[in-house]
Coordinates of C-alpha atoms in Angstrom, one line a residue:
M1 CA -32.3 103.7 11.3
V2 CA -32.4 107.4 12.2
E3 CA -31.0 108.4 15.6
I4 CA -33.6 110.5 17.6
A5 CA -31.9 112.8 20.1
G6 CA -33.5 114.6 23.0
F7 CA -36.1 113.0 25.3
A8 CA -39.6 111.4 24.8
P9 CA -41.3 109.8 27.8
A10 CA -43.0 106.4 27.4
R11 CA -46.4 108.0 27.1
F12 CA -45.2 109.8 24.0
A13 CA -43.6 106.8 22.4
V14 CA -46.1 107.0 19.5
V15 CA -45.0 110.6 18.8
K16 CA -41.3 109.6 18.7
D17 CA -42.2 106.7 16.4
A18 CA -44.1 109.1 14.0
F19 CA -41.1 111.4 14.0
A20 CA -38.7 108.6 13.1
A21 CA -41.0 107.4 10.4
S22 CA -40.8 110.7 8.6
F23 CA -37.0 110.3 8.4
E24 CA -37.2 106.7 7.3
T25 CA -39.5 107.6 4.4
G26 CA -37.2 110.4 3.3
E27 CA -39.6 113.2 4.1
E28 CA -37.2 114.9 6.5
L29 CA -33.6 116.2 6.3
G30 CA -33.4 117.8 9.8
A31 CA -36.3 118.5 12.2
R32 CA -37.3 119.1 15.8
F33 CA -40.6 118.8 17.7
T34 CA -41.3 120.0 21.2
L35 CA -44.3 119.8 23.5
V36 CA -45.0 121.9 26.6
E37 CA -47.7 120.9 29.0
A38 CA -48.9 123.2 31.9
G39 CA -45.6 125.1 31.6
D40 CA -43.3 122.0 31.6
T41 CA -41.4 120.7 28.6
V42 CA -42.7 117.1 28.3
L43 CA -41.1 116.2 24.9
D44 CA -38.2 117.6 22.9
I45 CA -36.8 115.5 20.0
W46 CA -34.6 116.2 17.1
A47 CA -32.8 114.3 14.3
G48 CA -31.2 114.5 10.9
F49 CA -28.9 117.0 9.3
A50 CA -28.6 120.8 9.3
D51 CA -27.2 120.9 5.7
R52 CA -28.1 119.5 2.4
G53 CA -24.7 117.8 2.2
R54 CA -25.5 115.8 5.4
T55 CA -22.2 116.8 7.0
R56 CA -23.6 118.8 10.0
A57 CA -25.9 117.3 12.6
F58 CA -29.2 119.0 13.3
D59 CA -28.8 119.5 17.1
E60 CA -30.3 121.4 20.0
E61 CA -28.4 124.6 19.0
T62 CA -29.6 124.6 15.4
L63 CA -31.7 127.6 14.3
T64 CA -34.3 127.1 11.7
P65 CA -36.0 129.6 9.4
I66 CA -39.7 129.6 10.4
F67 CA -41.1 131.9 7.7
S68 CA -44.7 132.8 8.5
T69 CA -44.7 131.1 11.9
T70 CA -42.9 134.4 12.7
K71 CA -46.4 136.0 12.6
A72 CA -47.3 134.4 15.9
L73 CA -44.4 136.4 17.5
A74 CA -45.8 139.6 15.9
A75 CA -49.3 138.8 17.2
L76 CA -48.0 138.3 20.7
L77 CA -46.0 141.6 20.7
I78 CA -49.1 143.5 19.5
A79 CA -51.2 141.7 22.2
R80 CA -48.7 142.8 24.9
L81 CA -49.2 146.5 23.9
V82 CA -53.0 146.0 24.2
D83 CA -52.5 144.3 27.5
A84 CA -50.5 147.3 28.7
G85 CA -53.2 149.7 27.7
K86 CA -51.0 151.3 25.0
L87 CA -53.1 150.1 22.1
D88 CA -56.6 148.9 21.4
Y89 CA -57.5 146.4 18.8
A90 CA -60.6 148.5 17.9
Q91 CA -58.8 151.8 17.3
T92 CA -58.0 152.9 13.8
V93 CA -54.5 152.3 12.4
A94 CA -54.5 156.0 11.4
S95 CA -54.8 157.0 15.0
V96 CA -51.2 155.8 15.6
W97 CA -49.9 156.0 12.0
P98 CA -51.7 159.0 10.4
E99 CA -50.2 158.5 6.9
F100 CA -52.1 155.2 6.8
G101 CA -55.4 156.9 6.5
Q102 CA -54.9 157.7 2.8
A103 CA -56.8 156.1 -0.1
G104 CA -59.9 155.2 1.8
K105 CA -58.2 153.5 4.8
A106 CA -59.0 156.0 7.5
A107 CA -61.5 153.7 9.2
I108 CA -59.4 150.5 9.1
T109 CA -58.8 149.2 12.6
V110 CA -55.8 147.5 14.2
E111 CA -57.7 144.2 14.5
Q112 CA -58.6 144.3 10.8
V113 CA -55.0 144.6 9.9
M114 CA -54.1 141.8 12.3
S115 CA -56.7 139.5 10.8
H116 CA -55.7 140.2 7.1
Q117 CA -59.0 142.1 6.3
E118 CA -57.7 145.5 5.2
G119 CA -56.9 144.6 1.6
L120 CA -53.1 145.1 1.4
S121 CA -52.0 141.5 0.7
G122 CA -49.2 142.6 -1.7
F123 CA -48.3 145.2 -4.4
P124 CA -50.0 144.6 -7.7
D125 CA -47.8 147.1 -9.6
Q126 CA -44.2 146.2 -10.6
M127 CA -41.4 147.2 -8.2
D128 CA -37.8 146.3 -7.5
P129 CA -37.8 143.3 -5.0
A130 CA -34.9 145.0 -3.3
L131 CA -37.3 147.7 -2.1
W132 CA -38.5 145.3 0.6
F133 CA -35.2 145.9 2.4
D134 CA -36.2 149.6 2.9
W135 CA -38.6 149.6 5.8
D136 CA -39.7 153.2 5.5
A137 CA -40.2 153.0 1.7
I138 CA -42.5 149.9 2.0
C139 CA -44.5 151.5 4.8
A140 CA -44.9 154.6 2.7
K141 CA -46.2 152.5 -0.2
L142 CA -48.6 150.6 2.1
A143 CA -49.9 153.9 3.6
A144 CA -50.5 155.3 0.1
M145 CA -52.1 152.2 -1.4
A146 CA -55.8 151.6 -1.9
P147 CA -57.2 148.3 -0.6
L148 CA -57.5 145.5 -3.2
W149 CA -60.9 144.6 -1.8
P150 CA -63.4 146.4 0.5
P151 CA -61.9 146.2 4.0
G152 CA -63.8 144.1 6.5
T153 CA -65.6 142.0 3.9
A154 CA -63.2 139.1 3.7
S155 CA -59.7 138.0 4.8
G156 CA -56.9 137.8 2.3
Y157 CA -53.7 136.4 3.7
H158 CA -50.7 138.8 3.7
P159 CA -47.5 136.7 3.5
I160 CA -45.1 139.6 3.6
T161 CA -46.9 142.9 4.0
F162 CA -48.3 141.8 7.4
G163 CA -44.9 142.2 9.0
Y164 CA -44.6 145.8 7.9
L165 CA -48.1 146.7 8.9
A166 CA -48.0 145.1 12.3
G167 CA -44.4 146.1 12.8
E168 CA -45.0 149.8 12.0
I169 CA -48.1 149.9 14.3
F170 CA -45.9 148.5 17.0
R171 CA -43.0 150.9 16.3
R172 CA -45.3 153.9 16.3
V173 CA -46.7 153.0 19.7
D174 CA -43.7 151.4 21.5
G175 CA -40.8 153.3 19.8
R176 CA -38.8 150.1 19.2
T177 CA -38.9 147.7 16.3
M178 CA -40.4 144.3 16.9
D179 CA -37.1 142.4 16.6
V180 CA -35.6 144.5 19.3
A181 CA -38.6 144.2 21.6
L182 CA -38.7 140.5 21.1
R183 CA -35.1 140.1 22.2
Q184 CA -35.3 142.6 25.1
D185 CA -38.7 141.6 26.6
L186 CA -39.0 137.9 25.9
A187 CA -36.0 136.1 24.3
E188 CA -33.2 137.3 26.6
P189 CA -35.1 137.4 29.9
F190 CA -36.5 133.9 29.4
G191 CA -33.6 132.3 27.6
L192 CA -35.6 131.8 24.4
D193 CA -33.6 131.2 21.2
L194 CA -35.9 133.3 19.1
W195 CA -35.0 136.0 16.5
I196 CA -36.7 138.2 13.9
G197 CA -33.8 138.6 11.6
I198 CA -30.4 137.5 13.0
P199 CA -27.0 139.1 13.4
D200 CA -24.0 137.6 11.6
S201 CA -22.8 136.0 14.8
E202 CA -25.6 133.5 14.6
F203 CA -25.3 132.5 10.9
G204 CA -23.2 129.4 11.7
R205 CA -26.1 127.9 13.6
V206 CA -28.8 128.3 10.9
A207 CA -30.0 125.2 9.1
E208 CA -29.6 125.1 5.3
L209 CA -33.0 124.8 3.5
Q210 CA -33.9 122.1 1.0
R211 CA -36.6 123.8 -1.0
P212 CA -39.4 122.0 -2.7
N213 CA -39.4 121.4 -6.5
A214 CA -42.8 123.0 -7.1
L215 CA -44.9 125.9 -6.0
P216 CA -47.9 125.4 -3.6
D217 CA -51.3 125.0 -5.2
F218 CA -53.2 128.2 -4.5
G219 CA -56.4 126.9 -6.1
H220 CA -57.3 130.3 -7.4
Q221 CA -55.4 133.3 -8.8
N222 CA -57.3 136.5 -8.2
E223 CA -55.6 139.9 -7.9
A224 CA -55.1 139.5 -4.1
T225 CA -53.4 136.1 -4.6
K226 CA -51.2 137.3 -7.4
A227 CA -50.1 140.4 -5.4
A228 CA -49.4 138.3 -2.3
F229 CA -47.5 135.4 -3.9
L230 CA -47.2 135.2 -7.7
T231 CA -45.3 138.3 -9.0
P232 CA -41.5 138.5 -9.3
W233 CA -41.5 141.2 -6.7
A234 CA -43.9 139.5 -4.2
Q235 CA -41.0 138.8 -1.7
P236 CA -37.7 140.4 -0.9
G237 CA -34.9 139.7 -3.4
G238 CA -31.8 140.9 -5.1
Q239 CA -29.7 141.4 -2.0
G240 CA -28.4 137.9 -1.4
P241 CA -29.1 135.3 1.3
D242 CA -27.1 137.1 4.1
A243 CA -29.1 140.3 3.7
L244 CA -32.3 138.3 3.9
R245 CA -31.2 136.6 7.1
R246 CA -30.4 140.0 8.7
L247 CA -33.8 141.6 7.5
A248 CA -36.0 142.0 10.6
L249 CA -39.3 141.3 9.0
P250 CA -42.0 140.2 11.6
S251 CA -44.0 138.3 9.0
A252 CA -41.3 136.0 7.5
T253 CA -37.7 136.1 8.7
G254 CA -38.0 134.5 12.1
Q255 CA -35.3 132.1 13.2
A256 CA -36.0 129.8 16.1
T257 CA -35.6 126.4 17.8
A258 CA -38.7 124.4 18.4
L259 CA -38.1 124.5 22.1
A260 CA -38.2 128.3 22.2
L261 CA -41.4 128.4 20.2
A262 CA -43.1 125.8 22.2
R263 CA -42.1 127.4 25.5
L264 CA -43.5 130.8 24.3
M265 CA -46.7 129.3 23.0
G266 CA -46.8 127.2 26.2
A267 CA -47.3 130.4 28.1
L268 CA -50.3 131.3 26.0
A269 CA -51.8 127.8 26.7
N270 CA -51.2 128.3 30.4
D271 CA -52.8 131.5 31.4
G272 CA -49.8 133.5 30.3
W273 CA -47.3 132.0 32.7
L274 CA -43.7 131.6 31.7
D275 CA -41.1 130.7 34.3
G276 CA -43.2 132.1 37.1
E277 CA -44.0 135.4 35.3
T278 CA -47.1 136.5 33.4
I279 CA -46.2 137.6 29.8
L280 CA -49.8 138.1 28.8
S281 CA -53.0 138.2 30.9
P282 CA -55.5 135.4 30.5
A283 CA -58.1 137.9 29.3
L284 CA -55.8 139.2 26.6
I285 CA -54.9 135.7 25.5
A286 CA -58.6 135.0 24.9
E287 CA -59.0 138.4 23.2
A288 CA -56.1 137.9 20.9
A289 CA -57.3 134.5 19.9
R290 CA -61.0 135.6 19.5
Q291 CA -62.4 135.1 16.0
R292 CA -62.4 138.3 14.0
I293 CA -63.5 136.8 10.7
R294 CA -64.2 133.4 9.2
G295 CA -64.8 132.4 5.6
Q296 CA -63.1 131.6 2.4
D297 CA -59.8 133.4 2.3
L298 CA -59.1 135.5 -0.8
V299 CA -55.5 134.5 -1.0
L300 CA -55.2 131.0 0.6
P301 CA -57.3 128.2 -0.8
F302 CA -59.0 127.5 2.5
E303 CA -61.8 128.6 4.7
M304 CA -59.9 130.5 7.5
S305 CA -60.7 131.6 11.0
W306 CA -58.6 134.5 12.1
G307 CA -57.9 136.0 15.5
A308 CA -55.8 139.1 16.0
G309 CA -52.8 137.8 14.1
F310 CA -53.3 134.1 15.1
M311 CA -54.7 131.4 12.9
R312 CA -57.6 129.7 14.7
N313 CA -57.8 125.9 14.6
E314 CA -61.5 125.5 14.2
A315 CA -61.7 126.0 10.4
V316 CA -58.9 123.8 9.1
H317 CA -57.8 121.9 12.3
P318 CA -54.1 121.6 11.5
W319 CA -53.3 121.3 15.2
G320 CA -55.4 118.5 16.7
P321 CA -59.1 118.5 17.7
G322 CA -59.4 121.6 19.8
D323 CA -61.6 124.4 18.5
Q324 CA -59.9 126.9 20.9
T325 CA -56.4 126.0 19.7
F326 CA -54.6 128.8 17.9
G327 CA -51.1 129.5 16.4
H328 CA -49.5 129.9 13.1
S329 CA -47.8 127.9 10.3
G330 CA -45.0 128.8 8.0
W331 CA -44.0 128.1 4.4
G332 CA -42.5 124.7 4.1
G333 CA -44.0 123.1 7.2
S334 CA -43.0 124.9 10.4
C335 CA -45.8 125.6 13.0
A336 CA -46.4 126.6 16.6
F337 CA -49.7 126.2 18.5
A338 CA -51.3 126.7 21.9
D339 CA -54.3 124.7 23.2
P340 CA -55.6 126.5 26.3
E341 CA -58.2 123.8 26.9
R342 CA -55.5 121.2 27.6
K343 CA -52.7 123.7 28.6
L344 CA -50.7 122.1 25.8
A345 CA -48.5 123.8 23.2
G346 CA -46.1 122.5 20.6
A347 CA -43.8 123.6 17.8
Y348 CA -42.3 121.9 14.8
V349 CA -39.3 123.1 12.8
M350 CA -37.5 121.6 9.8
N351 CA -35.2 122.4 6.9
K352 CA -36.7 120.2 4.2
Q353 CA -39.7 122.2 2.9
S354 CA -42.9 120.8 1.5
T355 CA -45.4 122.5 -0.8
D356 CA -48.2 122.3 1.8
L357 CA -49.6 125.8 2.5
L358 CA -51.2 124.8 5.9
G359 CA -51.3 121.6 7.9
D360 CA -48.2 120.0 6.6
R361 CA -48.5 116.2 6.9
R362 CA -45.4 115.8 9.0
P363 CA -46.4 117.9 12.0
R364 CA -50.0 116.9 11.5
R365 CA -49.0 113.3 12.2
L366 CA -46.9 114.3 15.2
I367 CA -49.8 116.4 16.6
E368 CA -52.3 113.6 16.0
A369 CA -50.1 111.1 17.8
T370 CA -49.7 113.6 20.7
Y371 CA -53.5 113.9 21.2
A372 CA -53.8 110.1 20.9
A373 CA -51.3 109.8 23.7
L374 CA -52.9 112.3 26.1

């Protein structure tokens, strides 16, 4: 019988039971699930082990790699620039990053980049995977690259390049990198255990991943999918795991606790309020979550609805029944979501990865149990 730590009020007993069941069936190694309702943390549970050898408990201090759930942090940071009047979703990327206007990309807008529409899902031509560790070199390649499909005609998920695109837009406007801004503006002031790339001092808290034995099923393998996921250079490599942990990549190298993610998304579900302060205006929350494109994604094997960096729930419904719910999922199962209609937010992190690309069955069961309990 697995021991569940943390707290779960009686009304969420079914959620705790669903969490325990995933451990009892062997689907989990270590995991945490947190709910925030109207700004209050109403459930926070964790269990299992932080290492494959099962010698280190998964506890409230454990940091977990969240992969593409990091994109929700990038989306929020861009939204805060828009809220401050420093950026507009409708302006061209080239207006803040002139080099980006090459190769037929002069008219591409910030919101097209944020909703994966501009056609730069990955690099089709061979390159050294170690080049991903050179921020300026990757941004130069993206600026010079021609789109893989006509911009604005479809979305095509950008697993890695999204971080460089959003991050460079942010840097050109704000002057800081996203990882620094996250720490200075949100994580440290509000006590949120959130990082984009981590310093060596935090390595000892990071959960060890148990990776799946197979690749996800992409359903189709067009040029956009291959460039995004299926080449030997599609993701950073060749520098070792420590270098990857340090890499501040706003699309993929986030490290977080479920509590920190749920509290941040809880603000987006609650008119922007976090600990008595507004981190984003209600109007900008709605604008960031507003649908920019919906249809069959060219990279993911799903019909997707995209806001400005956020996945919208209405197409696939990985996060309960609400059509206004938005958030992001990460490779292997992590997710974070905000439901403004119910002022509810949640986050799930784990270190045993599945092959599900979206809507991992483990958090899906927890979220379904949550809504059944409300």
